[in-house]
């Protein structure tokens, strides 16, 4: 069974309490209303993501819902390629997503119900809340929500992910009349950084979570509750001028107890944690102040100036011709540089790349760098372990 075969490619819309912004409004409920006064501008990265989603949707529809000949499919792809943000690698990465969905569908005992880019209404839990689920599979008492993410910044985990849980609640509200759903599977496919994150929960657990967030969602809808700053501020349109964030980043009272002349390692940890937020906030403020100055507003003590620039040839070909005529050898004018491994990777399909070059690739250990405890990488140390000391034939570990 499949959804409506003639459904058009979806035009994205946004809800005040959207699934994609849930981690923010759940942590800081009044942010939903506060950010309403700021324009919702779409970055080039977001536009690129939208384009990749449209290609992913087309492929999913072609395979599961709306069989189409190569001519029609290629014409649609050709249209996408006219977009200035088009990159051929979109085809490769959307293939990874399609392959994942195909394999997931094959794991069902009988063909599952499939829906692509489905608008999911979870307003029973969050007022006027809705979002768009990239792919839904239903069968064998299991509802599987699959989300395609084109970003390559931070790997996104499906585990207890509020966006995925809200999609699942919306899908459950829509389909529980037709299907006996007992298990919820959630997957995030983020092919540009090889991240496929899967998570599973019972329907009871999901529904309990939905009940628990209802009062928070009500507060968010009403613009009530406590402003709470954190990592989620990164995605808030009010982040530059938000007073709660400013006060958090400028308050130093908690360090009043630092009576001894030297601060402890514990205090170093606390200050660095604070500095992490502070650095991001200062960058946001600088961007805001520059925009304000360019708009003719006054930010006392600051002004917009021309930044440093480097000289360039107005016509490099003609300039080089003049140099050659004046005795400079052409070989002196160009550098021959190998392209990077990442650029080579884009030239070939992933499997071919691995087949040809796997013996020529190494990943040396990176230079030690400081990271917060939340970082997934294991901690490293120069301190010799008991096991290493034993291996090296020594019994004493130097402190
Ligand atoms: S910037 Fe942070 S603290 Fe301020 S409203 Fe937005 S999410 Fe809340």
Tab-separated table of C-alpha atoms and ligand atoms in Angstrom:
chain	number	residue	atom	x	y	z
A	1	UNK	CA	0.000	0.000	0.000
A	2	UNK	CA	1.290	3.473	-0.784
A	3	UNK	CA	0.110	7.033	-0.332
A	4	UNK	CA	-1.627	9.101	-3.014
A	5	UNK	CA	0.316	8.538	-6.245
A	6	UNK	CA	-0.315	11.989	-7.650
A	7	UNK	CA	0.797	13.969	-4.602
A	8	UNK	CA	2.995	16.885	-5.712
A	9	UNK	CA	6.490	17.701	-4.466
A	10	UNK	CA	5.858	19.396	-1.135
A	11	UNK	CA	6.238	23.129	-0.562
A	12	UNK	CA	7.827	23.591	2.862
A	13	UNK	CA	6.017	25.574	5.581
A	14	UNK	CA	6.862	26.240	9.212
A	15	UNK	CA	4.826	25.960	12.405
A	16	UNK	CA	5.464	28.087	15.501
A	17	UNK	CA	6.071	24.849	17.399
A	18	UNK	CA	7.783	22.949	14.630
A	19	UNK	CA	9.359	19.550	15.102
A	20	UNK	CA	12.699	20.778	13.782
A	21	UNK	CA	12.875	23.519	16.425
A	22	UNK	CA	11.543	21.331	19.265
A	23	UNK	CA	14.872	20.901	21.041
A	24	UNK	CA	14.933	24.704	21.401
A	25	UNK	CA	11.345	25.415	22.460
A	26	UNK	CA	11.312	22.437	24.831
A	27	UNK	CA	14.445	23.768	26.572
A	28	UNK	CA	13.455	27.456	26.387
A	29	UNK	CA	9.655	27.668	25.934
A	30	UNK	CA	9.276	31.483	25.559
A	31	UNK	CA	11.821	31.487	22.702
A	32	UNK	CA	9.065	30.382	20.294
A	33	UNK	CA	7.240	33.715	20.606
A	34	UNK	CA	10.335	35.858	21.191
A	35	UNK	CA	11.887	34.901	17.882
A	36	UNK	CA	8.690	35.667	15.946
A	37	UNK	CA	9.759	39.310	15.625
A	38	UNK	CA	12.939	38.360	13.753
A	39	UNK	CA	12.890	37.494	10.047
A	40	UNK	CA	13.136	33.825	9.159
A	41	UNK	CA	15.987	34.007	6.657
A	42	UNK	CA	17.163	30.875	4.913
A	43	UNK	CA	20.927	30.385	4.620
A	44	UNK	CA	22.526	28.950	1.484
A	45	UNK	CA	23.191	25.774	3.483
A	46	UNK	CA	19.479	25.484	4.252
A	47	UNK	CA	18.598	26.131	0.594
A	48	UNK	CA	21.083	23.464	-0.469
A	49	UNK	CA	19.415	21.102	2.035
A	50	UNK	CA	15.985	21.869	0.580
A	51	UNK	CA	17.265	21.103	-2.916
A	52	UNK	CA	18.793	17.803	-1.759
A	53	UNK	CA	15.496	16.918	-0.034
A	54	UNK	CA	13.587	17.526	-3.243
A	55	UNK	CA	15.921	15.184	-5.127
A	56	UNK	CA	15.633	12.595	-2.331
A	57	UNK	CA	11.848	12.844	-2.465
A	58	UNK	CA	11.831	12.434	-6.232
A	59	UNK	CA	13.944	9.273	-5.986
A	60	UNK	CA	11.745	7.858	-3.233
A	61	UNK	CA	8.603	8.582	-5.227
A	62	UNK	CA	10.068	7.057	-8.366
A	63	UNK	CA	11.002	3.855	-6.553
A	64	UNK	CA	8.027	3.369	-4.229
A	65	UNK	CA	5.118	5.573	-5.192
A	66	UNK	CA	5.111	7.054	-8.647
A	67	UNK	CA	6.990	4.868	-11.136
A	68	UNK	CA	8.338	7.072	-13.924
A	69	UNK	CA	10.401	6.429	-17.015
A	70	UNK	CA	14.030	7.567	-17.287
A	71	UNK	CA	13.030	10.462	-19.511
A	72	UNK	CA	10.608	11.994	-17.035
A	73	UNK	CA	13.019	11.374	-14.156
A	74	UNK	CA	15.976	12.891	-16.019
A	75	UNK	CA	13.914	15.919	-16.979
A	76	UNK	CA	13.077	16.500	-13.327
A	77	UNK	CA	16.737	16.136	-12.358
A	78	UNK	CA	17.702	18.501	-15.172
A	79	UNK	CA	15.387	21.111	-13.671
A	80	UNK	CA	17.054	20.703	-10.269
A	81	UNK	CA	20.450	21.112	-11.917
A	82	UNK	CA	19.463	24.600	-13.046
A	83	UNK	CA	19.554	25.695	-9.409
A	84	UNK	CA	22.759	27.700	-8.756
A	85	UNK	CA	23.285	25.667	-5.571
A	86	UNK	CA	23.311	22.374	-7.474
A	87	UNK	CA	26.275	20.039	-6.902
A	88	UNK	CA	26.571	16.627	-8.536
A	89	UNK	CA	27.289	15.041	-5.166
A	90	UNK	CA	23.604	15.560	-4.279
A	91	UNK	CA	22.899	12.562	-6.556
A	92	UNK	CA	25.409	10.401	-4.706
A	93	UNK	CA	24.190	11.331	-1.227
A	94	UNK	CA	20.503	10.958	-2.047
A	95	UNK	CA	21.352	7.460	-3.337
A	96	UNK	CA	22.658	6.568	0.142
A	97	UNK	CA	19.317	7.682	1.603
A	98	UNK	CA	17.304	5.767	-1.000
A	99	UNK	CA	19.383	2.617	-0.418
A	100	UNK	CA	18.751	2.856	3.310
A	101	UNK	CA	14.984	3.149	2.779
A	102	UNK	CA	15.003	0.263	0.272
A	103	UNK	CA	16.830	-2.011	2.729
A	104	UNK	CA	14.568	-0.952	5.601
A	105	UNK	CA	11.473	-1.732	3.473
A	106	UNK	CA	12.876	-5.159	2.557
A	107	UNK	CA	13.189	-6.082	6.223
A	108	UNK	CA	9.381	-6.092	6.583
A	109	UNK	CA	7.712	-9.494	6.184
A	110	UNK	CA	5.273	-8.002	3.668
A	111	UNK	CA	5.557	-4.783	1.662
A	112	UNK	CA	5.153	-1.905	4.104
A	113	UNK	CA	3.020	1.185	3.602
A	114	UNK	CA	5.318	3.947	2.315
A	115	UNK	CA	4.851	7.717	2.445
A	116	UNK	CA	7.282	10.414	1.303
A	117	UNK	CA	7.463	14.023	2.529
A	118	UNK	CA	4.341	13.552	4.598
A	119	UNK	CA	2.926	16.468	6.548
A	120	UNK	CA	2.523	15.207	10.103
A	121	UNK	CA	0.179	16.922	12.483
A	122	UNK	CA	1.105	16.616	16.165
A	123	UNK	CA	-1.170	19.414	17.376
A	124	UNK	CA	-2.694	17.010	19.948
A	125	UNK	CA	0.577	17.489	21.802
A	126	UNK	CA	1.848	20.933	20.748
A	127	UNK	CA	-0.663	23.623	19.666
A	128	UNK	CA	-0.767	23.968	15.867
A	129	UNK	CA	2.319	21.755	15.697
A	130	UNK	CA	3.194	20.041	12.463
A	131	UNK	CA	6.245	19.025	10.504
A	132	UNK	CA	7.192	17.088	7.399
A	133	UNK	CA	8.375	13.505	7.727
A	134	UNK	CA	10.778	12.596	4.916
A	135	UNK	CA	9.797	8.934	4.835
A	136	UNK	CA	7.398	6.702	6.755
A	137	UNK	CA	7.236	2.930	6.572
A	138	UNK	CA	4.483	0.996	8.354
A	139	UNK	CA	4.062	-2.757	8.672
A	140	UNK	CA	4.662	-5.650	11.100
A	141	UNK	CA	3.238	-3.496	13.947
A	142	UNK	CA	6.149	-1.098	13.414
A	143	UNK	CA	6.146	2.526	12.366
A	144	UNK	CA	9.509	3.617	10.992
A	145	UNK	CA	10.278	7.331	10.588
A	146	UNK	CA	13.310	8.082	8.433
A	147	UNK	CA	14.762	11.571	8.317
A	148	UNK	CA	17.243	12.680	5.653
A	149	UNK	CA	19.689	15.333	6.826
A	150	UNK	CA	21.968	16.996	4.317
A	151	UNK	CA	24.038	18.938	6.860
A	152	UNK	CA	27.641	17.967	7.408
A	153	UNK	CA	28.407	19.931	10.557
A	154	UNK	CA	27.523	17.883	13.607
A	155	UNK	CA	26.293	14.267	13.504
A	156	UNK	CA	22.666	14.224	14.660
A	157	UNK	CA	21.574	11.341	16.863
A	158	UNK	CA	18.135	9.727	16.599
A	159	UNK	CA	18.285	8.707	20.259
A	160	UNK	CA	15.553	10.485	22.239
A	161	UNK	CA	15.524	13.102	19.477
A	162	UNK	CA	12.491	15.397	20.062
A	163	UNK	CA	12.092	16.168	16.363
A	164	UNK	CA	11.833	12.464	15.537
A	165	UNK	CA	9.494	11.807	18.461
A	166	UNK	CA	7.149	14.603	17.369
A	167	UNK	CA	7.114	13.210	13.817
A	168	UNK	CA	6.351	9.791	15.290
A	169	UNK	CA	3.482	11.220	17.378
A	170	UNK	CA	2.083	12.913	14.266
A	171	UNK	CA	2.380	9.729	12.228
A	172	UNK	CA	0.817	7.675	15.008
A	173	UNK	CA	-2.157	10.081	15.210
A	174	UNK	CA	-2.595	9.755	11.454
A	175	UNK	CA	-2.217	6.009	11.036
A	176	UNK	CA	-3.179	4.341	14.321
A	177	UNK	CA	-6.755	3.944	13.046
A	178	UNK	CA	-5.506	1.837	10.167
A	179	UNK	CA	-2.533	0.007	11.651
A	180	UNK	CA	-1.835	-1.712	14.941
A	181	UNK	CA	1.415	0.050	15.855
A	182	UNK	CA	3.415	-1.262	18.793
A	183	UNK	CA	6.987	-0.236	18.002
A	184	UNK	CA	8.456	3.036	16.778
A	185	UNK	CA	11.729	3.039	14.871
A	186	UNK	CA	13.505	6.295	14.110
A	187	UNK	CA	16.446	6.778	11.791
A	188	UNK	CA	18.493	9.791	10.796
A	189	UNK	CA	20.412	9.360	7.542
A	190	UNK	CA	23.130	12.007	7.259
A	191	UNK	CA	25.164	10.726	4.325
A	192	UNK	CA	27.671	13.559	3.955
A	193	UNK	CA	29.313	12.551	7.217
A	194	UNK	CA	28.513	8.828	7.073
A	195	UNK	CA	26.083	9.131	9.956
A	196	UNK	CA	23.200	6.688	10.164
A	197	UNK	CA	21.665	6.861	13.614
A	198	UNK	CA	18.881	4.452	14.598
A	199	UNK	CA	16.695	4.338	17.681
A	200	UNK	CA	13.704	2.289	18.743
A	201	UNK	CA	11.039	2.709	21.424
A	202	UNK	CA	7.672	1.258	22.368
A	203	UNK	CA	4.513	3.149	21.509
A	204	UNK	CA	3.734	3.437	25.251
A	205	UNK	CA	7.018	5.215	25.883
A	206	UNK	CA	6.408	7.589	22.983
A	207	UNK	CA	2.869	8.420	24.126
A	208	UNK	CA	4.073	9.027	27.697
A	209	UNK	CA	6.678	11.439	26.374
A	210	UNK	CA	3.980	13.182	24.345
A	211	UNK	CA	1.869	13.651	27.499
A	212	UNK	CA	4.885	14.960	29.418
A	213	UNK	CA	5.662	17.685	26.886
A	214	UNK	CA	2.063	18.969	26.599
A	215	UNK	CA	2.375	21.567	29.422
A	216	UNK	CA	5.743	22.766	28.069
A	217	UNK	CA	4.279	23.130	24.589
A	218	UNK	CA	1.342	25.116	26.027
A	219	UNK	CA	3.795	27.497	27.694
A	220	UNK	CA	5.819	27.819	24.496
A	221	UNK	CA	2.689	28.588	22.498
A	222	UNK	CA	1.687	31.264	25.012
A	223	UNK	CA	5.198	32.766	25.154
A	224	UNK	CA	5.440	31.816	28.816
A	225	UNK	CA	7.991	30.011	30.956
A	226	UNK	CA	11.609	30.577	31.794
A	227	UNK	CA	14.250	31.651	29.314
A	228	UNK	CA	16.987	29.041	29.432
A	229	UNK	CA	20.143	29.518	27.430
A	230	UNK	CA	22.247	26.645	26.118
A	231	UNK	CA	23.475	24.967	22.946
A	232	UNK	CA	19.956	25.321	21.508
A	233	UNK	CA	20.396	29.149	21.323
A	234	UNK	CA	22.432	28.532	18.165
A	235	UNK	CA	19.205	27.969	16.251
A	236	UNK	CA	17.205	30.816	17.829
A	237	UNK	CA	16.457	33.908	15.755
A	238	UNK	CA	16.528	35.996	18.960
A	239	UNK	CA	20.028	34.801	19.874
A	240	UNK	CA	21.765	38.108	19.185
A	241	UNK	CA	19.627	40.355	21.344
A	242	UNK	CA	18.224	37.887	23.872
A	243	UNK	CA	18.624	39.309	27.375
A	244	UNK	CA	18.720	35.911	29.091
A	245	UNK	CA	21.635	34.871	26.909
A	246	UNK	CA	23.381	38.213	27.429
A	247	UNK	CA	22.963	37.998	31.197
A	248	UNK	CA	24.222	34.439	31.315
A	249	UNK	CA	27.294	35.345	29.311
A	250	UNK	CA	28.141	38.493	31.228
A	251	UNK	CA	27.446	37.366	34.800
A	252	UNK	CA	30.527	36.550	36.796
A	253	UNK	CA	29.019	36.361	40.287
A	254	UNK	CA	29.558	32.658	40.461
A	255	UNK	CA	33.313	33.271	40.465
A	256	UNK	CA	33.176	35.534	43.542
A	257	UNK	CA	34.210	32.638	45.693
A	258	UNK	CA	37.573	32.481	43.930
A	259	UNK	CA	39.440	33.725	46.943
A	260	UNK	CA	42.756	31.862	46.582
A	261	UNK	CA	45.277	33.588	44.274
A	262	UNK	CA	45.305	30.623	41.875
A	263	UNK	CA	42.191	29.082	40.395
A	264	UNK	CA	41.672	25.311	40.600
A	265	UNK	CA	41.270	22.841	37.713
A	266	UNK	CA	37.592	22.653	38.599
A	267	UNK	CA	37.276	26.411	38.125
A	268	UNK	CA	39.221	26.236	34.847
A	269	UNK	CA	36.625	23.713	33.633
A	270	UNK	CA	33.736	25.965	34.677
A	271	UNK	CA	35.223	29.071	33.065
A	272	UNK	CA	35.986	27.249	29.810
A	273	UNK	CA	32.426	25.938	29.711
A	274	UNK	CA	31.162	29.482	30.081
A	275	UNK	CA	33.651	30.780	27.508
A	276	UNK	CA	32.295	28.314	24.958
A	277	UNK	CA	28.909	30.030	25.058
A	278	UNK	CA	30.514	33.452	25.397
A	279	UNK	CA	32.583	33.062	22.205
A	280	UNK	CA	29.508	32.118	20.150
A	281	UNK	CA	27.483	34.928	21.679
A	282	UNK	CA	30.165	37.564	20.984
A	283	UNK	CA	30.303	36.418	17.349
A	284	UNK	CA	26.511	36.753	17.071
A	285	UNK	CA	26.678	40.232	18.640
A	286	UNK	CA	29.418	41.312	16.212
A	287	UNK	CA	27.290	40.199	13.267
A	288	UNK	CA	24.305	42.070	14.656
A	289	UNK	CA	26.294	45.257	15.382
A	290	UNK	CA	27.859	45.269	11.898
A	291	UNK	CA	24.418	44.941	10.305
A	292	UNK	CA	23.046	47.710	12.540
A	293	UNK	CA	25.963	50.080	11.717
A	294	UNK	CA	25.542	49.418	7.994
A	295	UNK	CA	21.846	50.248	8.401
A	296	UNK	CA	22.835	53.617	9.822
A	297	UNK	CA	21.991	52.735	13.429
A	298	UNK	CA	24.303	53.734	16.238
A	299	UNK	CA	26.121	51.192	18.365
A	300	UNK	CA	28.046	53.422	20.811
A	301	UNK	CA	31.805	52.899	20.541
A	302	UNK	CA	31.618	50.941	17.297
A	303	UNK	CA	31.451	51.629	13.561
A	304	UNK	CA	31.543	49.691	10.290
A	305	UNK	CA	34.757	50.073	8.257
A	306	UNK	CA	36.158	48.504	5.121
A	307	UNK	CA	37.912	45.264	5.990
A	308	UNK	CA	41.347	44.282	4.733
A	309	UNK	CA	41.432	43.164	1.120
A	310	UNK	CA	44.074	41.651	-1.122
A	311	UNK	CA	45.127	42.919	-4.532
A	312	UNK	CA	43.932	40.925	-7.548
A	313	UNK	CA	44.572	41.155	-11.299
A	314	UNK	CA	41.688	42.774	-13.144
A	315	UNK	CA	42.501	40.513	-16.113
A	316	UNK	CA	44.886	37.715	-15.200
A	317	UNK	CA	45.231	36.320	-18.750
A	318	UNK	CA	46.337	39.667	-20.168
A	319	UNK	CA	48.631	40.348	-17.210
A	320	UNK	CA	50.344	36.961	-17.684
A	321	UNK	CA	50.728	37.591	-21.438
A	322	UNK	CA	52.583	40.820	-20.641
A	323	UNK	CA	54.830	38.950	-18.198
A	324	UNK	CA	55.630	36.265	-20.795
A	325	UNK	CA	56.443	38.881	-23.416
A	326	UNK	CA	58.816	40.385	-20.887
A	327	UNK	CA	60.801	37.200	-20.408
A	328	UNK	CA	58.996	35.413	-17.557
A	329	UNK	CA	58.756	31.702	-18.298
A	330	UNK	CA	55.141	30.392	-18.246
A	331	UNK	CA	56.203	27.561	-15.890
A	332	UNK	CA	57.057	30.202	-13.291
A	333	UNK	CA	53.525	31.560	-13.371
A	334	UNK	CA	51.574	28.456	-12.384
A	335	UNK	CA	51.748	26.031	-9.487
A	336	UNK	CA	50.793	22.376	-9.998
A	337	UNK	CA	49.079	21.192	-6.851
A	338	UNK	CA	47.355	17.850	-6.163
A	339	UNK	CA	43.683	18.105	-5.252
A	340	UNK	CA	42.654	17.063	-1.744
A	341	UNK	CA	41.447	13.591	-0.782
A	342	UNK	CA	37.937	14.989	-0.253
A	343	UNK	CA	37.935	16.416	-3.775
A	344	UNK	CA	39.141	13.079	-5.205
A	345	UNK	CA	36.327	11.360	-3.284
A	346	UNK	CA	33.804	13.479	-5.154
A	347	UNK	CA	35.119	12.234	-8.517
A	348	UNK	CA	34.104	8.608	-7.947
A	349	UNK	CA	31.236	6.569	-6.522
A	350	UNK	CA	31.974	5.671	-2.883
A	351	UNK	CA	32.471	1.947	-3.528
A	352	UNK	CA	34.819	2.552	-6.464
A	353	UNK	CA	36.819	5.050	-4.434
A	354	UNK	CA	37.306	2.501	-1.644
A	355	UNK	CA	38.071	-0.331	-4.058
A	356	UNK	CA	40.787	1.649	-5.860
A	357	UNK	CA	42.354	3.605	-3.051
A	358	UNK	CA	41.735	1.960	0.310
A	359	UNK	CA	45.370	0.807	0.557
A	360	UNK	CA	46.613	4.344	-0.016
A	361	UNK	CA	44.664	6.092	2.693
A	362	UNK	CA	45.608	6.552	6.304
A	363	UNK	CA	44.172	8.687	9.028
A	364	UNK	CA	46.975	9.773	11.338
A	365	UNK	CA	46.028	10.746	14.889
A	366	UNK	CA	44.963	14.391	15.093
A	367	UNK	CA	46.807	17.022	17.107
A	368	UNK	CA	45.543	16.959	20.723
A	369	UNK	CA	42.700	19.400	21.141
A	370	UNK	CA	40.490	20.375	24.024
A	371	UNK	CA	36.847	19.249	23.834
A	372	UNK	CA	33.908	19.275	26.233
A	373	UNK	CA	32.736	16.107	28.002
A	374	UNK	CA	29.760	15.847	25.602
A	375	UNK	CA	32.158	15.224	22.709
A	376	UNK	CA	31.816	11.632	21.465
A	377	UNK	CA	35.567	11.113	20.906
A	378	UNK	CA	37.398	9.129	23.611
A	379	UNK	CA	39.674	11.117	25.922
A	380	UNK	CA	43.426	10.829	25.276
A	381	UNK	CA	46.293	11.351	27.674
A	382	UNK	CA	50.087	11.327	27.639
A	383	UNK	CA	50.086	9.680	31.022
A	384	UNK	CA	51.348	6.126	30.733
A	385	UNK	CA	48.827	3.449	31.779
A	386	UNK	CA	49.633	0.493	34.021
A	387	UNK	CA	49.142	-1.841	31.048
A	388	UNK	CA	51.578	0.139	28.851
A	389	UNK	CA	54.130	0.335	31.642
A	390	UNK	CA	53.906	-3.426	32.072
A	391	UNK	CA	54.269	-4.005	28.291
A	392	UNK	CA	57.349	-1.789	28.250
A	393	UNK	CA	58.872	-3.949	30.937
A	394	UNK	CA	58.553	-1.368	33.713
A	395	UNK	CA	56.668	-1.847	36.933
A	396	UNK	CA	56.710	1.742	38.158
A	397	UNK	CA	54.411	4.411	36.831
A	398	UNK	CA	55.796	7.900	37.131
A	399	UNK	CA	53.244	10.423	38.315
B	1	LIG	S1	18.586	32.971	22.626
B	1	LIG	FE1	18.483	31.148	23.886
B	1	LIG	S2	17.777	31.871	25.870
B	1	LIG	FE2	17.290	33.462	24.397
B	1	LIG	S3	15.218	33.022	23.732
B	1	LIG	FE3	16.577	32.054	22.270
B	1	LIG	S4	16.792	29.952	23.044
B	1	LIG	FE4	15.988	31.176	24.748
